[in-house]
Amino acid sequence: MDSLWEILTVITVVVLGGLGLLVAFVRGSTTRRRTVAPPAPPREEKVRGANTYQAGSTARIDTSKTAEPPAPPATPRREPEPEPVVVPPPVEPEPVAPAEIAIERPESARNRMGRLRSRLAASNNAMGKGLLGLLAGGQLDDAVWEEVEDTLLGADLGVEATTELVDALKRRVQVEGNATAEQLEAWLHEELLKLVDPSMDRRIAATRVGDRPACVMVVGVNGTGKTTSVGKLARVLVAEDKDVVLGAADTFRAAAADQLQTWGERVGVPTVRSDREGADPAAVAFDAVKDAADVEADVVIIDTAGRLHNKVGLMDELTKVKRVIEKQSAIDECLLVLDATTGQNGLRQAEVFSQAVDITGVVLTKLDGTAKGGIVVLIQRQLGVPVKLVGLGEGPDDLAPFDPVAFVDAILD
């Protein structure tokens, strides 16, 4: 009996031990299966966009400890909220006004001939000294009178005027008999002054006519100094306290409008022009006359395109400009600009222009150079119009009203 119990006890222990081992084995297998995770799916690469971060107005970078490792975080402590920062509105910068152009005050033209007389005398002293030397040289025979004629013709006085002058001097010598050098000089002065003709009206139309401004049109060939003469004429009129408007109707020469505007700005005179090169010159002239009437100016001066006197189409276009202007205003003055050094060629130019437009006066430029003073007499006789203005230098105020007495004095000085 006791043996049986021992056998059952052993069997029970073995069975229980086997069950324990089996349970342990089963638990171990389950644990290993749970720790082995399936492989993760491949990670998609994230595409980074542009950095749109903008630091706040109170952001600052602390650079006091850049060489030390960061300290462990301390116990967080509630800081008082900072006061809101009031950002003032941006201040708009005040617009900077463009630099003002210094307005010049030209000198009065009334004193210019006196100041420039020396220049005129220097350019024509060959004529004056030559004549006086011949007349005061002794016996006035035919040979001397022929030399006097040659001198006058060489000065571009013209055949007709030369003949008149020599004949007048011969008559005086015959009447007075033997004359002194002083008498001959006085006679020459008187007869030459008659040829220059002080009685001609040399005034410039620059005063309002009724309720409209006076209109002055300036014409001439290329290279005579036409645009420059217009600018200098504006200075002459400003010196006489006239309100002037300029019209840049020379639209074919690229720099003409800019040049004229510069002349006007220097004396505070507005210039009506087109922003487009090659614009219709008649339209610009029309607008200039209209604007001058709107601002109640005293005078408007129209600068026309320089043109060759032997080009029929160009002269027809000049006639068109004149016709368009006359639709709203009469042309009170038409000045022809001539280069005094061109001599007889200048006379031919004057004749052609007088056929296209009604010339009322001549502006004779470069009279201080190699010009021959007799051209003044020749032009006046051929055109029947006076020389009204003369250019005596390159300075801005070297355009002067023509004074016959001062002119003859300068020649014979």
PDB file of C-alpha atoms in Angstrom, residues 79-367:
ATOM      1  CA  GLU A  79       7.002  86.157 -16.531  1.00  0.00           C
ATOM      2  CA  PRO A  80       4.880  89.271 -16.680  1.00  0.00           C
ATOM      3  CA  GLU A  81       3.492  89.871 -20.153  1.00  0.00           C
ATOM      4  CA  PRO A  82       5.421  92.598 -21.982  1.00  0.00           C
ATOM      5  CA  GLU A  83       3.623  95.767 -22.786  1.00  0.00           C
ATOM      6  CA  PRO A  84       2.489  95.953 -26.361  1.00  0.00           C
ATOM      7  CA  VAL A  85       4.945  97.793 -28.573  1.00  0.00           C
ATOM      8  CA  VAL A  86       3.318 100.678 -30.389  1.00  0.00           C
ATOM      9  CA  VAL A  87       4.850 100.960 -33.854  1.00  0.00           C
ATOM     10  CA  PRO A  88       4.412 104.486 -35.239  1.00  0.00           C
ATOM     11  CA  PRO A  89       3.067 104.689 -38.768  1.00  0.00           C
ATOM     12  CA  PRO A  90       5.729 105.120 -41.442  1.00  0.00           C
ATOM     13  CA  VAL A  91       6.485 108.719 -42.218  1.00  0.00           C
ATOM     14  CA  GLU A  92       6.215 109.485 -45.897  1.00  0.00           C
ATOM     15  CA  PRO A  93       9.265 111.437 -47.107  1.00  0.00           C
ATOM     16  CA  GLU A  94       8.428 114.896 -48.307  1.00  0.00           C
ATOM     17  CA  PRO A  95       8.693 115.183 -52.067  1.00  0.00           C
ATOM     18  CA  VAL A  96      11.893 116.846 -53.129  1.00  0.00           C
ATOM     19  CA  ALA A  97      11.175 119.715 -55.446  1.00  0.00           C
ATOM     20  CA  PRO A  98      13.300 119.841 -58.582  1.00  0.00           C
ATOM     21  CA  ALA A  99      16.145 122.283 -58.494  1.00  0.00           C
ATOM     22  CA  GLU A 100      14.897 125.659 -59.582  1.00  0.00           C
ATOM     23  CA  ILE A 101      16.546 127.145 -62.615  1.00  0.00           C
ATOM     24  CA  ALA A 102      18.026 130.501 -61.830  1.00  0.00           C
ATOM     25  CA  ILE A 103      16.113 133.051 -63.862  1.00  0.00           C
ATOM     26  CA  GLU A 104      18.422 135.532 -65.515  1.00  0.00           C
ATOM     27  CA  ARG A 105      17.625 139.189 -65.972  1.00  0.00           C
ATOM     28  CA  PRO A 106      19.037 140.280 -69.330  1.00  0.00           C
ATOM     29  CA  GLU A 107      20.491 143.722 -69.679  1.00  0.00           C
ATOM     30  CA  SER A 108      18.553 146.318 -71.596  1.00  0.00           C
ATOM     31  CA  ALA A 109      19.188 146.208 -75.321  1.00  0.00           C
ATOM     32  CA  ARG A 110      19.313 149.983 -75.524  1.00  0.00           C
ATOM     33  CA  ASN A 111      22.928 150.122 -74.469  1.00  0.00           C
ATOM     34  CA  ARG A 112      24.258 147.172 -76.439  1.00  0.00           C
ATOM     35  CA  MET A 113      25.299 148.957 -79.603  1.00  0.00           C
ATOM     36  CA  GLY A 114      27.517 151.260 -77.593  1.00  0.00           C
ATOM     37  CA  ARG A 115      29.144 148.353 -75.750  1.00  0.00           C
ATOM     38  CA  LEU A 116      29.624 146.324 -78.902  1.00  0.00           C
ATOM     39  CA  ARG A 117      30.718 149.147 -81.133  1.00  0.00           C
ATOM     40  CA  SER A 118      34.365 148.160 -80.829  1.00  0.00           C
ATOM     41  CA  ARG A 119      33.614 144.684 -82.168  1.00  0.00           C
ATOM     42  CA  LEU A 120      31.764 146.081 -85.140  1.00  0.00           C
ATOM     43  CA  ALA A 121      34.507 148.575 -85.850  1.00  0.00           C
ATOM     44  CA  ALA A 122      37.161 145.874 -85.750  1.00  0.00           C
ATOM     45  CA  SER A 123      35.335 143.789 -88.348  1.00  0.00           C
ATOM     46  CA  ASN A 124      34.801 146.636 -90.804  1.00  0.00           C
ATOM     47  CA  ASN A 125      37.838 148.857 -90.291  1.00  0.00           C
ATOM     48  CA  ALA A 126      39.320 147.740 -93.599  1.00  0.00           C
ATOM     49  CA  MET A 127      36.475 149.382 -95.453  1.00  0.00           C
ATOM     50  CA  GLY A 128      36.479 152.565 -93.422  1.00  0.00           C
ATOM     51  CA  LYS A 129      40.227 153.034 -93.274  1.00  0.00           C
ATOM     52  CA  GLY A 130      40.590 152.177 -96.930  1.00  0.00           C
ATOM     53  CA  LEU A 131      38.083 154.819 -97.988  1.00  0.00           C
ATOM     54  CA  LEU A 132      39.451 157.508 -95.734  1.00  0.00           C
ATOM     55  CA  GLY A 133      42.995 156.748 -96.837  1.00  0.00           C
ATOM     56  CA  LEU A 134      42.051 157.107-100.495  1.00  0.00           C
ATOM     57  CA  LEU A 135      40.052 160.313-100.071  1.00  0.00           C
ATOM     58  CA  ALA A 136      42.681 162.005 -97.894  1.00  0.00           C
ATOM     59  CA  GLY A 137      45.609 160.903-100.005  1.00  0.00           C
ATOM     60  CA  GLY A 138      45.880 164.037-102.119  1.00  0.00           C
ATOM     61  CA  GLN A 139      44.654 164.628-105.692  1.00  0.00           C
ATOM     62  CA  LEU A 140      41.235 163.034-106.290  1.00  0.00           C
ATOM     63  CA  ASP A 141      41.590 161.964-109.908  1.00  0.00           C
ATOM     64  CA  ASP A 142      39.786 159.219-111.824  1.00  0.00           C
ATOM     65  CA  ALA A 143      42.191 156.561-110.630  1.00  0.00           C
ATOM     66  CA  VAL A 144      41.433 157.388-106.992  1.00  0.00           C
ATOM     67  CA  TRP A 145      37.670 157.332-107.586  1.00  0.00           C
ATOM     68  CA  GLU A 146      38.003 153.933-109.257  1.00  0.00           C
ATOM     69  CA  GLU A 147      39.800 152.617-106.197  1.00  0.00           C
ATOM     70  CA  VAL A 148      37.035 154.049-103.990  1.00  0.00           C
ATOM     71  CA  GLU A 149      34.470 152.199-106.101  1.00  0.00           C
ATOM     72  CA  ASP A 150      36.418 148.946-105.879  1.00  0.00           C
ATOM     73  CA  THR A 151      36.605 149.255-102.097  1.00  0.00           C
ATOM     74  CA  LEU A 152      32.857 149.798-101.791  1.00  0.00           C
ATOM     75  CA  LEU A 153      32.039 146.929-104.140  1.00  0.00           C
ATOM     76  CA  GLY A 154      34.394 144.699-102.181  1.00  0.00           C
ATOM     77  CA  ALA A 155      32.392 145.534 -99.054  1.00  0.00           C
ATOM     78  CA  ASP A 156      29.221 144.138-100.708  1.00  0.00           C
ATOM     79  CA  LEU A 157      27.647 147.564-101.007  1.00  0.00           C
ATOM     80  CA  GLY A 158      26.312 146.749-104.440  1.00  0.00           C
ATOM     81  CA  VAL A 159      26.754 148.490-107.782  1.00  0.00           C
ATOM     82  CA  GLU A 160      23.790 150.821-107.477  1.00  0.00           C
ATOM     83  CA  ALA A 161      24.607 152.054-103.986  1.00  0.00           C
ATOM     84  CA  THR A 162      28.300 152.357-104.828  1.00  0.00           C
ATOM     85  CA  THR A 163      27.546 154.515-107.830  1.00  0.00           C
ATOM     86  CA  GLU A 164      25.279 156.774-105.786  1.00  0.00           C
ATOM     87  CA  LEU A 165      27.849 157.217-103.046  1.00  0.00           C
ATOM     88  CA  VAL A 166      30.759 158.012-105.373  1.00  0.00           C
ATOM     89  CA  ASP A 167      28.671 160.435-107.451  1.00  0.00           C
ATOM     90  CA  ALA A 168      27.533 162.254-104.303  1.00  0.00           C
ATOM     91  CA  LEU A 169      31.121 162.636-103.073  1.00  0.00           C
ATOM     92  CA  LYS A 170      32.305 163.900-106.460  1.00  0.00           C
ATOM     93  CA  ARG A 171      29.622 166.600-106.493  1.00  0.00           C
ATOM     94  CA  ARG A 172      30.617 167.799-103.044  1.00  0.00           C
ATOM     95  CA  VAL A 173      34.270 167.985-103.997  1.00  0.00           C
ATOM     96  CA  GLN A 174      33.409 169.961-107.130  1.00  0.00           C
ATOM     97  CA  VAL A 175      31.253 172.407-105.154  1.00  0.00           C
ATOM     98  CA  GLU A 176      33.549 172.847-102.174  1.00  0.00           C
ATOM     99  CA  GLY A 177      36.807 172.698-104.074  1.00  0.00           C
ATOM    100  CA  ASN A 178      39.814 171.454-102.167  1.00  0.00           C
ATOM    101  CA  ALA A 179      38.501 169.762 -99.037  1.00  0.00           C
ATOM    102  CA  THR A 180      40.403 168.797 -95.919  1.00  0.00           C
ATOM    103  CA  ALA A 181      40.585 165.224 -94.682  1.00  0.00           C
ATOM    104  CA  GLU A 182      38.105 166.063 -91.913  1.00  0.00           C
ATOM    105  CA  GLN A 183      35.608 167.415 -94.443  1.00  0.00           C
ATOM    106  CA  LEU A 184      35.945 164.357 -96.664  1.00  0.00           C
ATOM    107  CA  GLU A 185      35.357 162.084 -93.662  1.00  0.00           C
ATOM    108  CA  ALA A 186      32.250 164.067 -92.679  1.00  0.00           C
ATOM    109  CA  TRP A 187      30.874 163.906 -96.232  1.00  0.00           C
ATOM    110  CA  LEU A 188      31.535 160.172 -96.432  1.00  0.00           C
ATOM    111  CA  HIS A 189      29.739 159.693 -93.115  1.00  0.00           C
ATOM    112  CA  GLU A 190      26.688 161.660 -94.278  1.00  0.00           C
ATOM    113  CA  GLU A 191      26.390 159.933 -97.652  1.00  0.00           C
ATOM    114  CA  LEU A 192      26.896 156.451 -96.210  1.00  0.00           C
ATOM    115  CA  LEU A 193      24.277 157.147 -93.558  1.00  0.00           C
ATOM    116  CA  LYS A 194      21.802 158.103 -96.290  1.00  0.00           C
ATOM    117  CA  LEU A 195      22.370 154.717 -97.912  1.00  0.00           C
ATOM    118  CA  VAL A 196      21.757 152.890 -94.642  1.00  0.00           C
ATOM    119  CA  ASP A 197      18.559 154.966 -94.372  1.00  0.00           C
ATOM    120  CA  PRO A 198      17.787 155.941 -90.744  1.00  0.00           C
ATOM    121  CA  SER A 199      14.170 156.688 -91.715  1.00  0.00           C
ATOM    122  CA  MET A 200      13.225 152.996 -92.024  1.00  0.00           C
ATOM    123  CA  ASP A 201      11.002 151.629 -89.248  1.00  0.00           C
ATOM    124  CA  ARG A 202      13.176 149.233 -87.252  1.00  0.00           C
ATOM    125  CA  ARG A 203      10.771 148.604 -84.371  1.00  0.00           C
ATOM    126  CA  ILE A 204       9.915 145.007 -83.412  1.00  0.00           C
ATOM    127  CA  ALA A 205       6.231 144.082 -83.107  1.00  0.00           C
ATOM    128  CA  ALA A 206       6.127 142.962 -79.485  1.00  0.00           C
ATOM    129  CA  THR A 207       3.072 144.714 -78.033  1.00  0.00           C
ATOM    130  CA  ARG A 208      -0.409 143.231 -77.746  1.00  0.00           C
ATOM    131  CA  VAL A 209      -2.728 144.067 -80.597  1.00  0.00           C
ATOM    132  CA  GLY A 210      -6.218 144.516 -79.183  1.00  0.00           C
ATOM    133  CA  ASP A 211      -7.040 141.380 -77.206  1.00  0.00           C
ATOM    134  CA  ARG A 212      -4.342 139.152 -78.711  1.00  0.00           C
ATOM    135  CA  PRO A 213      -0.540 138.891 -78.466  1.00  0.00           C
ATOM    136  CA  ALA A 214       1.684 140.122 -81.241  1.00  0.00           C
ATOM    137  CA  CYS A 215       2.865 137.257 -83.459  1.00  0.00           C
ATOM    138  CA  VAL A 216       6.449 137.098 -84.720  1.00  0.00           C
ATOM    139  CA  MET A 217       7.504 134.426 -87.206  1.00  0.00           C
ATOM    140  CA  VAL A 218      11.224 133.744 -87.733  1.00  0.00           C
ATOM    141  CA  VAL A 219      12.484 132.074 -90.921  1.00  0.00           C
ATOM    142  CA  GLY A 220      15.857 131.351 -92.499  1.00  0.00           C
ATOM    143  CA  VAL A 221      18.088 128.729 -94.059  1.00  0.00           C
ATOM    144  CA  ASN A 222      20.004 126.076 -92.162  1.00  0.00           C
ATOM    145  CA  GLY A 223      23.106 127.226 -90.329  1.00  0.00           C
ATOM    146  CA  THR A 224      22.352 130.927 -90.057  1.00  0.00           C
ATOM    147  CA  GLY A 225      21.793 130.808 -86.288  1.00  0.00           C
ATOM    148  CA  LYS A 226      18.012 131.053 -86.523  1.00  0.00           C
ATOM    149  CA  THR A 227      17.055 129.195 -83.339  1.00  0.00           C
ATOM    150  CA  THR A 228      19.797 130.948 -81.387  1.00  0.00           C
ATOM    151  CA  SER A 229      18.540 134.293 -82.693  1.00  0.00           C
ATOM    152  CA  VAL A 230      15.020 133.447 -81.496  1.00  0.00           C
ATOM    153  CA  GLY A 231      16.368 132.688 -78.019  1.00  0.00           C
ATOM    154  CA  LYS A 232      18.372 135.907 -77.960  1.00  0.00           C
ATOM    155  CA  LEU A 233      15.370 137.880 -79.211  1.00  0.00           C
ATOM    156  CA  ALA A 234      13.367 136.520 -76.293  1.00  0.00           C
ATOM    157  CA  ARG A 235      16.039 137.902 -73.969  1.00  0.00           C
ATOM    158  CA  VAL A 236      15.855 141.293 -75.682  1.00  0.00           C
ATOM    159  CA  LEU A 237      12.083 141.428 -75.166  1.00  0.00           C
ATOM    160  CA  VAL A 238      12.242 140.177 -71.563  1.00  0.00           C
ATOM    161  CA  ALA A 239      14.693 142.992 -70.855  1.00  0.00           C
ATOM    162  CA  GLU A 240      11.942 145.334 -72.065  1.00  0.00           C
ATOM    163  CA  ASP A 241       9.461 143.767 -69.588  1.00  0.00           C
ATOM    164  CA  LYS A 242       7.518 141.853 -72.230  1.00  0.00           C
ATOM    165  CA  ASP A 243       5.681 138.589 -71.523  1.00  0.00           C
ATOM    166  CA  VAL A 244       6.953 136.179 -74.176  1.00  0.00           C
ATOM    167  CA  VAL A 245       5.891 132.708 -75.360  1.00  0.00           C
ATOM    168  CA  LEU A 246       8.124 130.667 -77.686  1.00  0.00           C
ATOM    169  CA  GLY A 247       6.868 128.190 -80.282  1.00  0.00           C
ATOM    170  CA  ALA A 248       9.276 125.405 -81.310  1.00  0.00           C
ATOM    171  CA  ALA A 249       7.918 124.735 -84.808  1.00  0.00           C
ATOM    172  CA  ASP A 250      11.289 123.443 -86.009  1.00  0.00           C
ATOM    173  CA  THR A 251      10.301 119.802 -85.553  1.00  0.00           C
ATOM    174  CA  PHE A 252      12.711 118.250 -88.037  1.00  0.00           C
ATOM    175  CA  ARG A 253      15.986 119.040 -86.291  1.00  0.00           C
ATOM    176  CA  ALA A 254      16.266 116.788 -83.262  1.00  0.00           C
ATOM    177  CA  ALA A 255      17.845 119.303 -80.887  1.00  0.00           C
ATOM    178  CA  ALA A 256      15.998 122.424 -82.029  1.00  0.00           C
ATOM    179  CA  ALA A 257      13.116 122.219 -79.523  1.00  0.00           C
ATOM    180  CA  ASP A 258      15.467 121.384 -76.627  1.00  0.00           C
ATOM    181  CA  GLN A 259      17.763 124.221 -77.595  1.00  0.00           C
ATOM    182  CA  LEU A 260      14.914 126.715 -77.763  1.00  0.00           C
ATOM    183  CA  GLN A 261      13.416 125.509 -74.478  1.00  0.00           C
ATOM    184  CA  THR A 262      16.776 125.980 -72.757  1.00  0.00           C
ATOM    185  CA  TRP A 263      16.949 129.561 -74.004  1.00  0.00           C
ATOM    186  CA  GLY A 264      13.449 130.182 -72.693  1.00  0.00           C
ATOM    187  CA  GLU A 265      14.024 128.617 -69.277  1.00  0.00           C
ATOM    188  CA  ARG A 266      17.015 130.861 -68.638  1.00  0.00           C
ATOM    189  CA  VAL A 267      14.763 133.931 -68.687  1.00  0.00           C
ATOM    190  CA  GLY A 268      11.523 132.330 -67.448  1.00  0.00           C
ATOM    191  CA  VAL A 269       9.829 132.126 -70.854  1.00  0.00           C
ATOM    192  CA  PRO A 270       7.606 129.092 -71.628  1.00  0.00           C
ATOM    193  CA  THR A 271       8.129 127.079 -74.816  1.00  0.00           C
ATOM    194  CA  VAL A 272       5.318 125.309 -76.667  1.00  0.00           C
ATOM    195  CA  ARG A 273       6.706 122.201 -78.353  1.00  0.00           C
ATOM    196  CA  SER A 274       5.837 118.707 -79.505  1.00  0.00           C
ATOM    197  CA  ASP A 275       7.127 115.617 -77.727  1.00  0.00           C
ATOM    198  CA  ARG A 276       7.309 113.796 -81.043  1.00  0.00           C
ATOM    199  CA  GLU A 277      10.137 114.410 -83.458  1.00  0.00           C
ATOM    200  CA  GLY A 278       8.908 115.178 -86.953  1.00  0.00           C
ATOM    201  CA  ALA A 279       5.520 116.451 -85.799  1.00  0.00           C
ATOM    202  CA  ASP A 280       3.540 118.813 -87.994  1.00  0.00           C
ATOM    203  CA  PRO A 281       5.242 122.222 -87.580  1.00  0.00           C
ATOM    204  CA  ALA A 282       2.045 124.055 -88.525  1.00  0.00           C
ATOM    205  CA  ALA A 283       0.195 122.356 -85.647  1.00  0.00           C
ATOM    206  CA  VAL A 284       2.897 123.355 -83.160  1.00  0.00           C
ATOM    207  CA  ALA A 285       2.808 126.942 -84.398  1.00  0.00           C
ATOM    208  CA  PHE A 286      -0.993 126.977 -84.089  1.00  0.00           C
ATOM    209  CA  ASP A 287      -0.833 125.683 -80.491  1.00  0.00           C
ATOM    210  CA  ALA A 288       1.829 128.238 -79.565  1.00  0.00           C
ATOM    211  CA  VAL A 289      -0.288 131.148 -80.771  1.00  0.00           C
ATOM    212  CA  LYS A 290      -3.338 129.739 -78.959  1.00  0.00           C
ATOM    213  CA  ASP A 291      -1.464 129.228 -75.674  1.00  0.00           C
ATOM    214  CA  ALA A 292      -0.003 132.734 -75.881  1.00  0.00           C
ATOM    215  CA  ALA A 293      -3.515 134.126 -76.238  1.00  0.00           C
ATOM    216  CA  ASP A 294      -4.751 132.027 -73.294  1.00  0.00           C
ATOM    217  CA  VAL A 295      -2.057 133.367 -70.940  1.00  0.00           C
ATOM    218  CA  GLU A 296      -2.446 136.911 -72.293  1.00  0.00           C
ATOM    219  CA  ALA A 297       1.183 137.199 -73.337  1.00  0.00           C
ATOM    220  CA  ASP A 298       2.523 140.272 -75.078  1.00  0.00           C
ATOM    221  CA  VAL A 299       4.178 138.417 -77.924  1.00  0.00           C
ATOM    222  CA  VAL A 300       4.636 134.892 -79.298  1.00  0.00           C
ATOM    223  CA  ILE A 301       7.750 134.066 -81.333  1.00  0.00           C
ATOM    224  CA  ILE A 302       7.542 131.103 -83.732  1.00  0.00           C
ATOM    225  CA  ASP A 303      10.803 129.378 -84.658  1.00  0.00           C
ATOM    226  CA  THR A 304      10.376 127.579 -88.000  1.00  0.00           C
ATOM    227  CA  ALA A 305      12.485 124.827 -89.521  1.00  0.00           C
ATOM    228  CA  GLY A 306      15.566 125.923 -91.393  1.00  0.00           C
ATOM    229  CA  ARG A 307      15.263 125.133 -95.062  1.00  0.00           C
ATOM    230  CA  LEU A 308      17.180 125.520 -98.259  1.00  0.00           C
ATOM    231  CA  HIS A 309      15.967 128.435-100.287  1.00  0.00           C
ATOM    232  CA  ASN A 310      16.194 126.434-103.519  1.00  0.00           C
ATOM    233  CA  LYS A 311      13.874 123.602-102.380  1.00  0.00           C
ATOM    234  CA  VAL A 312      10.368 124.328-103.609  1.00  0.00           C
ATOM    235  CA  GLY A 313       8.658 121.737-101.369  1.00  0.00           C
ATOM    236  CA  LEU A 314      10.216 123.141 -98.216  1.00  0.00           C
ATOM    237  CA  MET A 315       9.221 126.674 -99.119  1.00  0.00           C
ATOM    238  CA  ASP A 316       5.643 125.490 -99.762  1.00  0.00           C
ATOM    239  CA  GLU A 317       5.606 123.983 -96.288  1.00  0.00           C
ATOM    240  CA  LEU A 318       6.707 127.311 -94.837  1.00  0.00           C
ATOM    241  CA  THR A 319       3.790 128.927 -96.624  1.00  0.00           C
ATOM    242  CA  LYS A 320       1.503 126.340 -95.003  1.00  0.00           C
ATOM    243  CA  VAL A 321       2.790 127.234 -91.516  1.00  0.00           C
ATOM    244  CA  LYS A 322       2.055 130.879 -92.211  1.00  0.00           C
ATOM    245  CA  ARG A 323      -1.441 130.057 -93.487  1.00  0.00           C
ATOM    246  CA  VAL A 324      -2.305 127.919 -90.431  1.00  0.00           C
ATOM    247  CA  ILE A 325      -1.141 130.634 -88.011  1.00  0.00           C
ATOM    248  CA  GLU A 326      -3.272 133.205 -89.780  1.00  0.00           C
ATOM    249  CA  LYS A 327      -6.400 131.134 -89.098  1.00  0.00           C
ATOM    250  CA  GLN A 328      -6.389 132.508 -85.563  1.00  0.00           C
ATOM    251  CA  SER A 329      -3.991 135.474 -85.603  1.00  0.00           C
ATOM    252  CA  ALA A 330      -2.397 137.866 -88.015  1.00  0.00           C
ATOM    253  CA  ILE A 331       1.387 137.659 -88.316  1.00  0.00           C
ATOM    254  CA  ASP A 332       2.661 141.046 -87.203  1.00  0.00           C
ATOM    255  CA  GLU A 333       6.326 140.407 -87.885  1.00  0.00           C
ATOM    256  CA  CYS A 334       8.209 137.989 -90.136  1.00  0.00           C
ATOM    257  CA  LEU A 335      11.937 138.171 -89.536  1.00  0.00           C
ATOM    258  CA  LEU A 336      14.443 136.626 -91.932  1.00  0.00           C
ATOM    259  CA  VAL A 337      17.717 135.496 -90.331  1.00  0.00           C
ATOM    260  CA  LEU A 338      20.726 135.902 -92.630  1.00  0.00           C
ATOM    261  CA  ASP A 339      24.398 135.179 -92.118  1.00  0.00           C
ATOM    262  CA  ALA A 340      26.270 138.400 -92.850  1.00  0.00           C
ATOM    263  CA  THR A 341      29.316 136.472 -94.031  1.00  0.00           C
ATOM    264  CA  THR A 342      27.464 134.880 -96.967  1.00  0.00           C
ATOM    265  CA  GLY A 343      27.437 138.119 -98.943  1.00  0.00           C
ATOM    266  CA  GLN A 344      25.605 137.953-102.273  1.00  0.00           C
ATOM    267  CA  ASN A 345      24.331 134.432-101.548  1.00  0.00           C
ATOM    268  CA  GLY A 346      22.476 135.822 -98.566  1.00  0.00           C
ATOM    269  CA  LEU A 347      20.757 138.262-100.861  1.00  0.00           C
ATOM    270  CA  ARG A 348      19.528 135.408-103.055  1.00  0.00           C
ATOM    271  CA  GLN A 349      18.164 133.632 -99.971  1.00  0.00           C
ATOM    272  CA  ALA A 350      16.340 136.784 -98.944  1.00  0.00           C
ATOM    273  CA  GLU A 351      14.680 137.137-102.332  1.00  0.00           C
ATOM    274  CA  VAL A 352      13.305 133.558-102.301  1.00  0.00           C
ATOM    275  CA  PHE A 353      11.998 133.799 -98.746  1.00  0.00           C
ATOM    276  CA  SER A 354      10.307 137.101 -99.489  1.00  0.00           C
ATOM    277  CA  GLN A 355       8.329 135.355-102.223  1.00  0.00           C
ATOM    278  CA  ALA A 356       7.086 132.643 -99.828  1.00  0.00           C
ATOM    279  CA  VAL A 357       6.274 134.860 -96.842  1.00  0.00           C
ATOM    280  CA  ASP A 358       5.963 138.576 -96.278  1.00  0.00           C
ATOM    281  CA  ILE A 359       9.329 139.548 -94.816  1.00  0.00           C
ATOM    282  CA  THR A 360       9.099 142.609 -92.554  1.00  0.00           C
ATOM    283  CA  GLY A 361      12.673 142.743 -91.296  1.00  0.00           C
ATOM    284  CA  VAL A 362      16.087 141.092 -91.304  1.00  0.00           C
ATOM    285  CA  VAL A 363      18.193 139.698 -88.469  1.00  0.00           C
ATOM    286  CA  LEU A 364      21.809 139.874 -89.621  1.00  0.00           C
ATOM    287  CA  THR A 365      24.017 137.464 -87.670  1.00  0.00           C
ATOM    288  CA  LYS A 366      27.820 137.181 -87.468  1.00  0.00           C
ATOM    289  CA  LEU A 367      28.350 140.834 -88.224  1.00  0.00           C
TER     290      LEU A 367
END
